[in-house]
Amino acid sequence: MLLTFLVATALAVVRLRSLFAVVMLSGIYSLVTAGIFIALDAVDVAFTEAAVGAGIATMLMLGTLRLTGHRQVAPRHSPLLPLLVVTITGGVLLWGTRDMPRFGDPAAPVHHHVAPRYIEDSPTEVGVPNMVTSVLASYRGFDTLGETVVVFTAGVGVLALLGIGGRRRRDEGAEDTDDDGGTRPG
Amino acid sequence: MSHDIVLKVIAKLLIPFILLFALYVQFHGDFGPGGGFQAGVIFAAGIILYALTNGPDAAMRIMPPRLLTPLAALGVLLYGGVGIATVLLGGHFLNYDVLAHDAVHGQHYGILLIELGVGVTVASVMLVIFFAFITQEP
């Protein structure tokens, strides 16, 4: 059911030319995805998807639309070649899933690598009831540190490229120097 | 941006609960679903809702970017600092066992601290990016 919504939203995103509607639909797409994650009992991921995908990403897209305009220009070239590439890629990916174990298969390799150790030992080793947290924060602490650095780097990158309130400093001079999050030359 | 009184009032009702929920997700992440990343994003979403209803300038007064950029770095430093502290206390990098007299307690302290670092960094970076986008002149 949710997957049907997902496909319908994706098709609408492809068909529409109004970018505002596309941004709204991509927010809905994220929200439906969050619903699917809840159905799969991955509540942590659903939180993230709902807050980032449906909330903040949609807002950033809207902020970008404010700068770029609301209509998508109709493409001049024929859509046949891109469509062919996408179809072939999708077909190959679907073909690749045939080698994967069935969804929820208890004999799948992913359930026999490190997962049993986490499940058996984390209550005594880490003692945190939420096993996701103990894996993310303790067993996989390096990875989470890396993710945090990635988020930090994204912030630094945006500040370096855009800066906060760059226009205000140019317009009003030294009147409001509170927001010196990033300086913009010129 | 908007001067719609309905939106303002509803947002005013919702924002405290969003921020409280963010803190709950942050500090209850050991027991229920959630953790630093989710908490940071939800917190940022609450402030963004404030910015949408009361204008970016009001939001930048309560969350000045001057404060947010050091906070983003502080979160990463807190995370890395916990790692360095465990090394200095004689363990491996990010092995929280040595943070307290008891290994399980040490794990709890370590997880609490690094989740706090993640939450602070994520919330500040999300807000910084949002402010950077919204203050651009078209």
PDB file of C-alpha atoms in Angstrom:
ATOM      1  CA  MET A   1       0.000   0.000   0.000  1.00  0.00           C
ATOM      2  CA  LEU A   2       2.688   2.462   1.049  1.00  0.00           C
ATOM      3  CA  LEU A   3       4.852   1.318  -1.823  1.00  0.00           C
ATOM      4  CA  THR A   4       1.998   2.126  -4.212  1.00  0.00           C
ATOM      5  CA  PHE A   5       1.884   5.654  -2.805  1.00  0.00           C
ATOM      6  CA  LEU A   6       5.634   5.849  -3.237  1.00  0.00           C
ATOM      7  CA  VAL A   7       5.467   4.873  -6.900  1.00  0.00           C
ATOM      8  CA  ALA A   8       2.557   7.245  -7.550  1.00  0.00           C
ATOM      9  CA  THR A   9       4.483  10.119  -5.921  1.00  0.00           C
ATOM     10  CA  ALA A  10       7.594   9.331  -7.930  1.00  0.00           C
ATOM     11  CA  LEU A  11       5.620   9.291 -11.192  1.00  0.00           C
ATOM     12  CA  ALA A  12       3.999  12.618 -10.322  1.00  0.00           C
ATOM     13  CA  VAL A  13       7.440  14.098  -9.574  1.00  0.00           C
ATOM     14  CA  VAL A  14       8.632  12.993 -13.004  1.00  0.00           C
ATOM     15  CA  ARG A  15       5.567  14.367 -14.825  1.00  0.00           C
ATOM     16  CA  LEU A  16       5.189  17.748 -13.132  1.00  0.00           C
ATOM     17  CA  ARG A  17       6.867  20.901 -14.412  1.00  0.00           C
ATOM     18  CA  SER A  18       6.067  23.108 -11.412  1.00  0.00           C
ATOM     19  CA  LEU A  19       9.098  22.813  -9.162  1.00  0.00           C
ATOM     20  CA  PHE A  20       7.143  23.960  -6.115  1.00  0.00           C
ATOM     21  CA  ALA A  21       4.804  20.982  -6.488  1.00  0.00           C
ATOM     22  CA  VAL A  22       7.806  18.713  -7.052  1.00  0.00           C
ATOM     23  CA  VAL A  23       9.408  19.869  -3.797  1.00  0.00           C
ATOM     24  CA  MET A  24       6.168  19.284  -1.899  1.00  0.00           C
ATOM     25  CA  LEU A  25       5.817  15.833  -3.459  1.00  0.00           C
ATOM     26  CA  SER A  26       9.381  14.915  -2.568  1.00  0.00           C
ATOM     27  CA  GLY A  27       8.521  15.840   1.014  1.00  0.00           C
ATOM     28  CA  ILE A  28       5.525  13.510   0.814  1.00  0.00           C
ATOM     29  CA  TYR A  29       7.788  10.862  -0.712  1.00  0.00           C
ATOM     30  CA  SER A  30      10.058  11.113   2.334  1.00  0.00           C
ATOM     31  CA  LEU A  31       7.101  10.924   4.696  1.00  0.00           C
ATOM     32  CA  VAL A  32       5.796   7.788   2.983  1.00  0.00           C
ATOM     33  CA  THR A  33       9.296   6.318   3.157  1.00  0.00           C
ATOM     34  CA  ALA A  34       9.294   7.047   6.886  1.00  0.00           C
ATOM     35  CA  GLY A  35       6.012   5.152   7.098  1.00  0.00           C
ATOM     36  CA  ILE A  36       7.618   2.182   5.354  1.00  0.00           C
ATOM     37  CA  PHE A  37      10.514   2.290   7.825  1.00  0.00           C
ATOM     38  CA  ILE A  38       8.030   2.202  10.698  1.00  0.00           C
ATOM     39  CA  ALA A  39       6.323  -0.788   9.108  1.00  0.00           C
ATOM     40  CA  LEU A  40       9.761  -2.433   9.006  1.00  0.00           C
ATOM     41  CA  ASP A  41      10.262  -1.659  12.747  1.00  0.00           C
ATOM     42  CA  ALA A  42      13.157   0.691  12.014  1.00  0.00           C
ATOM     43  CA  VAL A  43      11.848   3.559  14.122  1.00  0.00           C
ATOM     44  CA  ASP A  44      15.233   5.269  14.441  1.00  0.00           C
ATOM     45  CA  VAL A  45      15.566   5.512  10.678  1.00  0.00           C
ATOM     46  CA  ALA A  46      11.952   6.631  10.361  1.00  0.00           C
ATOM     47  CA  PHE A  47      12.630   9.526  12.774  1.00  0.00           C
ATOM     48  CA  THR A  48      15.559  10.625  10.701  1.00  0.00           C
ATOM     49  CA  GLU A  49      13.739  10.300   7.398  1.00  0.00           C
ATOM     50  CA  ALA A  50      10.704  12.215   8.647  1.00  0.00           C
ATOM     51  CA  ALA A  51      12.722  15.037  10.188  1.00  0.00           C
ATOM     52  CA  VAL A  52      15.453  15.367   7.551  1.00  0.00           C
ATOM     53  CA  GLY A  53      13.742  14.215   4.365  1.00  0.00           C
ATOM     54  CA  ALA A  54      10.265  15.576   4.903  1.00  0.00           C
ATOM     55  CA  GLY A  55      11.177  18.544   7.086  1.00  0.00           C
ATOM     56  CA  ILE A  56      14.573  20.120   6.668  1.00  0.00           C
ATOM     57  CA  ALA A  57      15.375  18.994   3.127  1.00  0.00           C
ATOM     58  CA  THR A  58      12.017  20.299   1.905  1.00  0.00           C
ATOM     59  CA  MET A  59      12.728  23.635   3.574  1.00  0.00           C
ATOM     60  CA  LEU A  60      16.171  23.849   1.981  1.00  0.00           C
ATOM     61  CA  MET A  61      14.645  23.044  -1.417  1.00  0.00           C
ATOM     62  CA  LEU A  62      12.085  25.809  -0.926  1.00  0.00           C
ATOM     63  CA  GLY A  63      14.872  28.192   0.035  1.00  0.00           C
ATOM     64  CA  THR A  64      16.668  27.240  -3.164  1.00  0.00           C
ATOM     65  CA  LEU A  65      13.496  27.734  -5.242  1.00  0.00           C
ATOM     66  CA  ARG A  66      13.280  31.252  -3.849  1.00  0.00           C
ATOM     67  CA  LEU A  67      16.596  31.890  -5.540  1.00  0.00           C
ATOM     68  CA  THR A  68      16.128  29.992  -8.781  1.00  0.00           C
ATOM     69  CA  GLY A  69      12.490  30.244  -9.877  1.00  0.00           C
ATOM     70  CA  HIS A  70       9.534  27.888  -9.913  1.00  0.00           C
ATOM     71  CA  ARG A  71       9.277  26.494 -13.425  1.00  0.00           C
ATOM     72  CA  GLN A  72      11.285  23.758 -14.975  1.00  0.00           C
ATOM     73  CA  VAL A  73      12.377  24.447 -18.525  1.00  0.00           C
ATOM     74  CA  ALA A  74      11.149  21.789 -20.945  1.00  0.00           C
ATOM     75  CA  PRO A  75      14.087  19.703 -22.152  1.00  0.00           C
ATOM     76  CA  ARG A  76      15.112  20.242 -25.768  1.00  0.00           C
ATOM     77  CA  HIS A  77      16.613  16.843 -26.445  1.00  0.00           C
ATOM     78  CA  SER A  78      14.680  13.622 -26.825  1.00  0.00           C
ATOM     79  CA  PRO A  79      14.049  11.703 -23.596  1.00  0.00           C
ATOM     80  CA  LEU A  80      14.630   8.338 -25.287  1.00  0.00           C
ATOM     81  CA  LEU A  81      18.331   7.874 -24.491  1.00  0.00           C
ATOM     82  CA  PRO A  82      18.051   8.767 -20.765  1.00  0.00           C
ATOM     83  CA  LEU A  83      14.974   6.556 -20.514  1.00  0.00           C
ATOM     84  CA  LEU A  84      16.902   3.675 -22.087  1.00  0.00           C
ATOM     85  CA  VAL A  85      19.822   4.124 -19.664  1.00  0.00           C
ATOM     86  CA  VAL A  86      17.489   4.272 -16.667  1.00  0.00           C
ATOM     87  CA  THR A  87      15.539   1.213 -17.812  1.00  0.00           C
ATOM     88  CA  ILE A  88      18.700  -0.832 -18.355  1.00  0.00           C
ATOM     89  CA  THR A  89      20.151   0.231 -14.977  1.00  0.00           C
ATOM     90  CA  GLY A  90      16.911  -0.589 -13.214  1.00  0.00           C
ATOM     91  CA  GLY A  91      16.723  -3.942 -14.969  1.00  0.00           C
ATOM     92  CA  VAL A  92      20.285  -4.808 -13.957  1.00  0.00           C
ATOM     93  CA  LEU A  93      19.586  -3.810 -10.361  1.00  0.00           C
ATOM     94  CA  LEU A  94      16.423  -5.936 -10.270  1.00  0.00           C
ATOM     95  CA  TRP A  95      18.349  -8.816 -11.796  1.00  0.00           C
ATOM     96  CA  GLY A  96      20.990  -8.355  -9.087  1.00  0.00           C
ATOM     97  CA  THR A  97      18.417  -8.684  -6.309  1.00  0.00           C
ATOM     98  CA  ARG A  98      17.787 -12.282  -7.414  1.00  0.00           C
ATOM     99  CA  ASP A  99      21.088 -13.257  -5.794  1.00  0.00           C
ATOM    100  CA  MET A 100      20.095 -11.683  -2.492  1.00  0.00           C
ATOM    101  CA  PRO A 101      18.441 -13.737   0.251  1.00  0.00           C
ATOM    102  CA  ARG A 102      14.694 -13.308   0.631  1.00  0.00           C
ATOM    103  CA  PHE A 103      13.507 -10.463   2.871  1.00  0.00           C
ATOM    104  CA  GLY A 104      13.424 -11.600   6.508  1.00  0.00           C
ATOM    105  CA  ASP A 105      15.197 -14.875   5.750  1.00  0.00           C
ATOM    106  CA  PRO A 106      16.772 -16.003   9.056  1.00  0.00           C
ATOM    107  CA  ALA A 107      19.501 -17.847   7.155  1.00  0.00           C
ATOM    108  CA  ALA A 108      20.697 -14.659   5.425  1.00  0.00           C
ATOM    109  CA  PRO A 109      24.421 -13.945   5.899  1.00  0.00           C
ATOM    110  CA  VAL A 110      23.702 -10.590   7.553  1.00  0.00           C
ATOM    111  CA  HIS A 111      22.138 -12.414  10.501  1.00  0.00           C
ATOM    112  CA  HIS A 112      25.151 -14.647  11.027  1.00  0.00           C
ATOM    113  CA  HIS A 113      28.098 -12.286  10.870  1.00  0.00           C
ATOM    114  CA  VAL A 114      28.344  -9.986  13.916  1.00  0.00           C
ATOM    115  CA  ALA A 115      24.653  -9.599  14.726  1.00  0.00           C
ATOM    116  CA  PRO A 116      24.412 -12.605  17.079  1.00  0.00           C
ATOM    117  CA  ARG A 117      27.346 -11.319  19.116  1.00  0.00           C
ATOM    118  CA  TYR A 118      25.722  -7.886  19.473  1.00  0.00           C
ATOM    119  CA  ILE A 119      22.418  -9.429  20.481  1.00  0.00           C
ATOM    120  CA  GLU A 120      23.934 -11.823  22.999  1.00  0.00           C
ATOM    121  CA  ASP A 121      26.676  -9.693  24.543  1.00  0.00           C
ATOM    122  CA  SER A 122      25.506  -6.082  24.353  1.00  0.00           C
ATOM    123  CA  PRO A 123      23.131  -6.318  27.377  1.00  0.00           C
ATOM    124  CA  THR A 124      26.059  -7.330  29.602  1.00  0.00           C
ATOM    125  CA  GLU A 125      28.850  -5.445  27.825  1.00  0.00           C
ATOM    126  CA  VAL A 126      27.135  -2.123  27.188  1.00  0.00           C
ATOM    127  CA  GLY A 127      23.985  -2.500  29.246  1.00  0.00           C
ATOM    128  CA  VAL A 128      21.897  -0.126  27.144  1.00  0.00           C
ATOM    129  CA  PRO A 129      18.377  -1.434  26.461  1.00  0.00           C
ATOM    130  CA  ASN A 130      18.261   0.069  22.974  1.00  0.00           C
ATOM    131  CA  MET A 131      20.592  -2.188  21.016  1.00  0.00           C
ATOM    132  CA  VAL A 132      20.663   0.199  18.063  1.00  0.00           C
ATOM    133  CA  THR A 133      22.227   2.829  20.297  1.00  0.00           C
ATOM    134  CA  SER A 134      24.798   0.424  21.685  1.00  0.00           C
ATOM    135  CA  VAL A 135      25.842  -0.650  18.185  1.00  0.00           C
ATOM    136  CA  LEU A 136      25.922   2.901  16.805  1.00  0.00           C
ATOM    137  CA  ALA A 137      27.574   4.617  19.729  1.00  0.00           C
ATOM    138  CA  SER A 138      29.811   1.948  21.176  1.00  0.00           C
ATOM    139  CA  TYR A 139      30.609  -0.948  18.843  1.00  0.00           C
ATOM    140  CA  ARG A 140      30.562   1.328  15.807  1.00  0.00           C
ATOM    141  CA  GLY A 141      31.821   4.450  17.549  1.00  0.00           C
ATOM    142  CA  PHE A 142      34.371   5.123  14.807  1.00  0.00           C
ATOM    143  CA  ASP A 143      31.697   5.163  12.112  1.00  0.00           C
ATOM    144  CA  THR A 144      29.501   7.515  14.086  1.00  0.00           C
ATOM    145  CA  LEU A 145      32.455   9.820  14.679  1.00  0.00           C
ATOM    146  CA  GLY A 146      33.018   9.808  10.934  1.00  0.00           C
ATOM    147  CA  GLU A 147      29.361  10.629  10.293  1.00  0.00           C
ATOM    148  CA  THR A 148      29.484  13.519  12.723  1.00  0.00           C
ATOM    149  CA  VAL A 149      32.570  14.868  10.978  1.00  0.00           C
ATOM    150  CA  VAL A 150      30.754  14.536   7.638  1.00  0.00           C
ATOM    151  CA  VAL A 151      27.837  16.602   8.960  1.00  0.00           C
ATOM    152  CA  PHE A 152      30.280  19.166  10.318  1.00  0.00           C
ATOM    153  CA  THR A 153      32.114  19.306   7.003  1.00  0.00           C
ATOM    154  CA  ALA A 154      28.808  19.863   5.181  1.00  0.00           C
ATOM    155  CA  GLY A 155      28.138  22.851   7.417  1.00  0.00           C
ATOM    156  CA  VAL A 156      31.623  24.240   6.839  1.00  0.00           C
ATOM    157  CA  GLY A 157      31.215  23.753   3.093  1.00  0.00           C
ATOM    158  CA  VAL A 158      27.895  25.594   2.945  1.00  0.00           C
ATOM    159  CA  LEU A 159      29.312  28.422   5.050  1.00  0.00           C
ATOM    160  CA  ALA A 160      32.368  28.696   2.832  1.00  0.00           C
ATOM    161  CA  LEU A 161      30.249  28.789  -0.336  1.00  0.00           C
ATOM    162  CA  LEU A 162      27.277  30.885   0.756  1.00  0.00           C
ATOM    163  CA  GLY A 163      27.962  32.499   4.110  1.00  0.00           C
ATOM    164  CA  ILE A 164      25.231  33.787   6.375  1.00  0.00           C
ATOM    165  CA  GLY A 165      23.711  37.178   5.687  1.00  0.00           C
ATOM    166  CA  GLY A 166      26.313  38.130   3.136  1.00  0.00           C
ATOM    167  CA  ARG A 167      23.878  40.480   1.399  1.00  0.00           C
ATOM    168  CA  ARG A 168      22.963  42.207   4.611  1.00  0.00           C
ATOM    169  CA  ARG A 169      26.520  43.243   5.297  1.00  0.00           C
ATOM    170  CA  ARG A 170      26.787  44.732   1.850  1.00  0.00           C
ATOM    171  CA  ASP A 171      23.463  46.558   2.103  1.00  0.00           C
ATOM    172  CA  GLU A 172      23.547  47.919   5.604  1.00  0.00           C
ATOM    173  CA  GLY A 173      27.250  48.173   6.179  1.00  0.00           C
ATOM    174  CA  ALA A 174      28.345  47.597   9.764  1.00  0.00           C
ATOM    175  CA  GLU A 175      24.828  47.993  11.162  1.00  0.00           C
ATOM    176  CA  ASP A 176      24.221  44.340  11.972  1.00  0.00           C
ATOM    177  CA  THR A 177      27.445  42.470  12.505  1.00  0.00           C
ATOM    178  CA  ASP A 178      25.883  39.860  14.755  1.00  0.00           C
ATOM    179  CA  ASP A 179      25.742  37.224  12.080  1.00  0.00           C
ATOM    180  CA  ASP A 180      29.349  36.701  11.164  1.00  0.00           C
ATOM    181  CA  GLY A 181      28.903  32.969  10.677  1.00  0.00           C
ATOM    182  CA  GLY A 182      30.767  33.167   7.419  1.00  0.00           C
ATOM    183  CA  THR A 183      32.443  36.016   5.672  1.00  0.00           C
ATOM    184  CA  ARG A 184      31.985  36.583   2.022  1.00  0.00           C
ATOM    185  CA  PRO A 185      34.666  38.452   0.175  1.00  0.00           C
ATOM    186  CA  GLY A 186      33.619  41.357  -1.999  1.00  0.00           C
TER     187      GLY A 186
ATOM    188  CA  MET B   1       8.079  35.593   6.361  1.00  0.00           C
ATOM    189  CA  SER B   2       4.401  35.020   7.030  1.00  0.00           C
ATOM    190  CA  HIS B   3       2.152  37.235   9.080  1.00  0.00           C
ATOM    191  CA  ASP B   4      -0.648  34.719   9.372  1.00  0.00           C
ATOM    192  CA  ILE B   5      -1.888  34.825  12.945  1.00  0.00           C
ATOM    193  CA  VAL B   6      -3.195  31.223  12.873  1.00  0.00           C
ATOM    194  CA  LEU B   7       0.144  29.830  11.790  1.00  0.00           C
ATOM    195  CA  LYS B   8       1.948  31.890  14.414  1.00  0.00           C
ATOM    196  CA  VAL B   9      -0.287  30.730  17.258  1.00  0.00           C
ATOM    197  CA  ILE B  10      -0.215  27.074  16.242  1.00  0.00           C
ATOM    198  CA  ALA B  11       3.559  27.191  15.835  1.00  0.00           C
ATOM    199  CA  LYS B  12       3.869  28.813  19.246  1.00  0.00           C
ATOM    200  CA  LEU B  13       1.866  25.934  20.708  1.00  0.00           C
ATOM    201  CA  LEU B  14       3.871  23.270  18.898  1.00  0.00           C
ATOM    202  CA  ILE B  15       7.446  24.526  19.211  1.00  0.00           C
ATOM    203  CA  PRO B  16       7.914  23.872  22.967  1.00  0.00           C
ATOM    204  CA  PHE B  17       6.745  20.293  22.488  1.00  0.00           C
ATOM    205  CA  ILE B  18       9.016  19.788  19.478  1.00  0.00           C
ATOM    206  CA  LEU B  19      12.018  21.056  21.433  1.00  0.00           C
ATOM    207  CA  LEU B  20      11.065  18.978  24.469  1.00  0.00           C
ATOM    208  CA  PHE B  21      10.650  15.922  22.268  1.00  0.00           C
ATOM    209  CA  ALA B  22      14.098  16.585  20.812  1.00  0.00           C
ATOM    210  CA  LEU B  23      15.596  16.605  24.305  1.00  0.00           C
ATOM    211  CA  TYR B  24      13.654  13.446  25.169  1.00  0.00           C
ATOM    212  CA  VAL B  25      14.960  11.701  22.057  1.00  0.00           C
ATOM    213  CA  GLN B  26      18.457  12.915  22.941  1.00  0.00           C
ATOM    214  CA  PHE B  27      18.604  11.729  26.525  1.00  0.00           C
ATOM    215  CA  HIS B  28      16.259   8.779  26.260  1.00  0.00           C
ATOM    216  CA  GLY B  29      18.051   7.375  23.222  1.00  0.00           C
ATOM    217  CA  ASP B  30      19.638   4.690  25.402  1.00  0.00           C
ATOM    218  CA  PHE B  31      16.235   3.239  26.229  1.00  0.00           C
ATOM    219  CA  GLY B  32      13.898   4.076  23.388  1.00  0.00           C
ATOM    220  CA  PRO B  33      14.426   4.763  19.724  1.00  0.00           C
ATOM    221  CA  GLY B  34      16.452   7.807  18.903  1.00  0.00           C
ATOM    222  CA  GLY B  35      19.814   9.295  19.633  1.00  0.00           C
ATOM    223  CA  GLY B  36      21.931  12.315  18.963  1.00  0.00           C
ATOM    224  CA  PHE B  37      21.336  12.602  15.231  1.00  0.00           C
ATOM    225  CA  GLN B  38      17.562  12.373  15.430  1.00  0.00           C
ATOM    226  CA  ALA B  39      17.452  14.723  18.400  1.00  0.00           C
ATOM    227  CA  GLY B  40      19.606  17.301  16.661  1.00  0.00           C
ATOM    228  CA  VAL B  41      17.467  17.212  13.542  1.00  0.00           C
ATOM    229  CA  ILE B  42      14.203  17.490  15.487  1.00  0.00           C
ATOM    230  CA  PHE B  43      15.591  20.391  17.509  1.00  0.00           C
ATOM    231  CA  ALA B  44      16.663  22.148  14.331  1.00  0.00           C
ATOM    232  CA  ALA B  45      13.219  21.515  12.820  1.00  0.00           C
ATOM    233  CA  GLY B  46      11.610  23.227  15.813  1.00  0.00           C
ATOM    234  CA  ILE B  47      13.787  26.318  15.371  1.00  0.00           C
ATOM    235  CA  ILE B  48      13.148  26.268  11.615  1.00  0.00           C
ATOM    236  CA  LEU B  49       9.404  26.292  12.304  1.00  0.00           C
ATOM    237  CA  TYR B  50       9.995  29.362  14.457  1.00  0.00           C
ATOM    238  CA  ALA B  51      11.975  30.969  11.655  1.00  0.00           C
ATOM    239  CA  LEU B  52       9.167  30.251   9.188  1.00  0.00           C
ATOM    240  CA  THR B  53       6.478  31.832  11.309  1.00  0.00           C
ATOM    241  CA  ASN B  54       8.378  34.717  12.900  1.00  0.00           C
ATOM    242  CA  GLY B  55      10.915  35.466  10.223  1.00  0.00           C
ATOM    243  CA  PRO B  56      14.569  34.456   9.962  1.00  0.00           C
ATOM    244  CA  ASP B  57      15.774  37.539  11.816  1.00  0.00           C
ATOM    245  CA  ALA B  58      13.846  36.598  14.959  1.00  0.00           C
ATOM    246  CA  ALA B  59      15.193  33.052  14.729  1.00  0.00           C
ATOM    247  CA  MET B  60      18.727  34.333  14.265  1.00  0.00           C
ATOM    248  CA  ARG B  61      18.314  36.417  17.385  1.00  0.00           C
ATOM    249  CA  ILE B  62      17.533  33.383  19.564  1.00  0.00           C
ATOM    250  CA  MET B  63      20.033  31.132  17.760  1.00  0.00           C
ATOM    251  CA  PRO B  64      22.761  33.505  16.570  1.00  0.00           C
ATOM    252  CA  PRO B  65      24.996  31.956  13.877  1.00  0.00           C
ATOM    253  CA  ARG B  66      27.931  33.470  15.745  1.00  0.00           C
ATOM    254  CA  LEU B  67      27.100  30.944  18.478  1.00  0.00           C
ATOM    255  CA  LEU B  68      26.085  28.079  16.185  1.00  0.00           C
ATOM    256  CA  THR B  69      29.342  27.748  14.254  1.00  0.00           C
ATOM    257  CA  PRO B  70      31.500  27.200  17.365  1.00  0.00           C
ATOM    258  CA  LEU B  71      28.832  24.811  18.702  1.00  0.00           C
ATOM    259  CA  ALA B  72      29.075  22.702  15.535  1.00  0.00           C
ATOM    260  CA  ALA B  73      32.799  22.342  16.101  1.00  0.00           C
ATOM    261  CA  LEU B  74      32.296  21.793  19.824  1.00  0.00           C
ATOM    262  CA  GLY B  75      30.140  18.718  19.227  1.00  0.00           C
ATOM    263  CA  VAL B  76      32.803  17.060  17.079  1.00  0.00           C
ATOM    264  CA  LEU B  77      35.457  18.035  19.616  1.00  0.00           C
ATOM    265  CA  LEU B  78      33.387  16.558  22.442  1.00  0.00           C
ATOM    266  CA  TYR B  79      33.092  13.298  20.519  1.00  0.00           C
ATOM    267  CA  GLY B  80      36.787  13.211  19.695  1.00  0.00           C
ATOM    268  CA  GLY B  81      37.630  14.373  23.213  1.00  0.00           C
ATOM    269  CA  VAL B  82      35.869  11.357  24.693  1.00  0.00           C
ATOM    270  CA  GLY B  83      38.013   9.207  22.405  1.00  0.00           C
ATOM    271  CA  ILE B  84      41.206  10.958  23.529  1.00  0.00           C
ATOM    272  CA  ALA B  85      40.117  10.689  27.164  1.00  0.00           C
ATOM    273  CA  THR B  86      39.703   6.936  26.846  1.00  0.00           C
ATOM    274  CA  VAL B  87      43.187   6.696  25.352  1.00  0.00           C
ATOM    275  CA  LEU B  88      44.658   8.766  28.192  1.00  0.00           C
ATOM    276  CA  LEU B  89      42.860   6.579  30.728  1.00  0.00           C
ATOM    277  CA  GLY B  90      44.594   3.537  29.278  1.00  0.00           C
ATOM    278  CA  GLY B  91      42.007   2.099  26.910  1.00  0.00           C
ATOM    279  CA  HIS B  92      41.606   2.059  23.169  1.00  0.00           C
ATOM    280  CA  PHE B  93      40.242   5.042  21.244  1.00  0.00           C
ATOM    281  CA  LEU B  94      36.488   5.308  22.023  1.00  0.00           C
ATOM    282  CA  ASN B  95      36.546   2.292  24.319  1.00  0.00           C
ATOM    283  CA  TYR B  96      34.315   3.673  27.055  1.00  0.00           C
ATOM    284  CA  ASP B  97      35.000   0.863  29.530  1.00  0.00           C
ATOM    285  CA  VAL B  98      37.744   2.891  31.227  1.00  0.00           C
ATOM    286  CA  LEU B  99      35.621   6.016  31.805  1.00  0.00           C
ATOM    287  CA  ALA B 100      34.266   4.746  35.129  1.00  0.00           C
ATOM    288  CA  HIS B 101      35.184   2.205  37.771  1.00  0.00           C
ATOM    289  CA  ASP B 102      32.739  -0.220  36.204  1.00  0.00           C
ATOM    290  CA  ALA B 103      32.827  -1.101  32.498  1.00  0.00           C
ATOM    291  CA  VAL B 104      29.042  -0.872  32.007  1.00  0.00           C
ATOM    292  CA  HIS B 105      28.903   2.520  33.767  1.00  0.00           C
ATOM    293  CA  GLY B 106      31.754   3.705  31.603  1.00  0.00           C
ATOM    294  CA  GLN B 107      29.819   2.665  28.515  1.00  0.00           C
ATOM    295  CA  HIS B 108      26.801   4.641  29.739  1.00  0.00           C
ATOM    296  CA  TYR B 109      28.842   7.800  30.323  1.00  0.00           C
ATOM    297  CA  GLY B 110      30.618   7.424  27.003  1.00  0.00           C
ATOM    298  CA  ILE B 111      27.418   6.918  25.020  1.00  0.00           C
ATOM    299  CA  LEU B 112      25.714   9.835  26.775  1.00  0.00           C
ATOM    300  CA  LEU B 113      28.630  12.165  26.016  1.00  0.00           C
ATOM    301  CA  ILE B 114      29.156  11.221  22.393  1.00  0.00           C
ATOM    302  CA  GLU B 115      25.413  11.342  21.686  1.00  0.00           C
ATOM    303  CA  LEU B 116      25.428  14.837  23.141  1.00  0.00           C
ATOM    304  CA  GLY B 117      28.285  15.732  20.821  1.00  0.00           C
ATOM    305  CA  VAL B 118      26.434  14.321  17.814  1.00  0.00           C
ATOM    306  CA  GLY B 119      23.231  16.141  18.781  1.00  0.00           C
ATOM    307  CA  VAL B 120      24.928  19.507  19.246  1.00  0.00           C
ATOM    308  CA  THR B 121      26.812  19.249  15.969  1.00  0.00           C
ATOM    309  CA  VAL B 122      23.815  18.079  13.944  1.00  0.00           C
ATOM    310  CA  ALA B 123      21.454  20.723  15.335  1.00  0.00           C
ATOM    311  CA  SER B 124      23.922  23.563  14.793  1.00  0.00           C
ATOM    312  CA  VAL B 125      24.942  22.457  11.314  1.00  0.00           C
ATOM    313  CA  MET B 126      21.327  22.029  10.180  1.00  0.00           C
ATOM    314  CA  LEU B 127      20.480  25.513  11.462  1.00  0.00           C
ATOM    315  CA  VAL B 128      23.600  27.047   9.948  1.00  0.00           C
ATOM    316  CA  ILE B 129      22.788  25.539   6.546  1.00  0.00           C
ATOM    317  CA  PHE B 130      19.173  26.691   6.827  1.00  0.00           C
ATOM    318  CA  PHE B 131      20.205  30.241   7.740  1.00  0.00           C
ATOM    319  CA  ALA B 132      22.785  30.301   4.966  1.00  0.00           C
ATOM    320  CA  PHE B 133      20.089  29.388   2.427  1.00  0.00           C
ATOM    321  CA  ILE B 134      17.389  31.660   3.763  1.00  0.00           C
ATOM    322  CA  THR B 135      19.509  34.796   4.041  1.00  0.00           C
ATOM    323  CA  GLN B 136      20.603  34.733   0.408  1.00  0.00           C
ATOM    324  CA  GLU B 137      19.359  37.534  -1.759  1.00  0.00           C
ATOM    325  CA  PRO B 138      17.605  36.195  -4.904  1.00  0.00           C
TER     326      PRO B 138
END
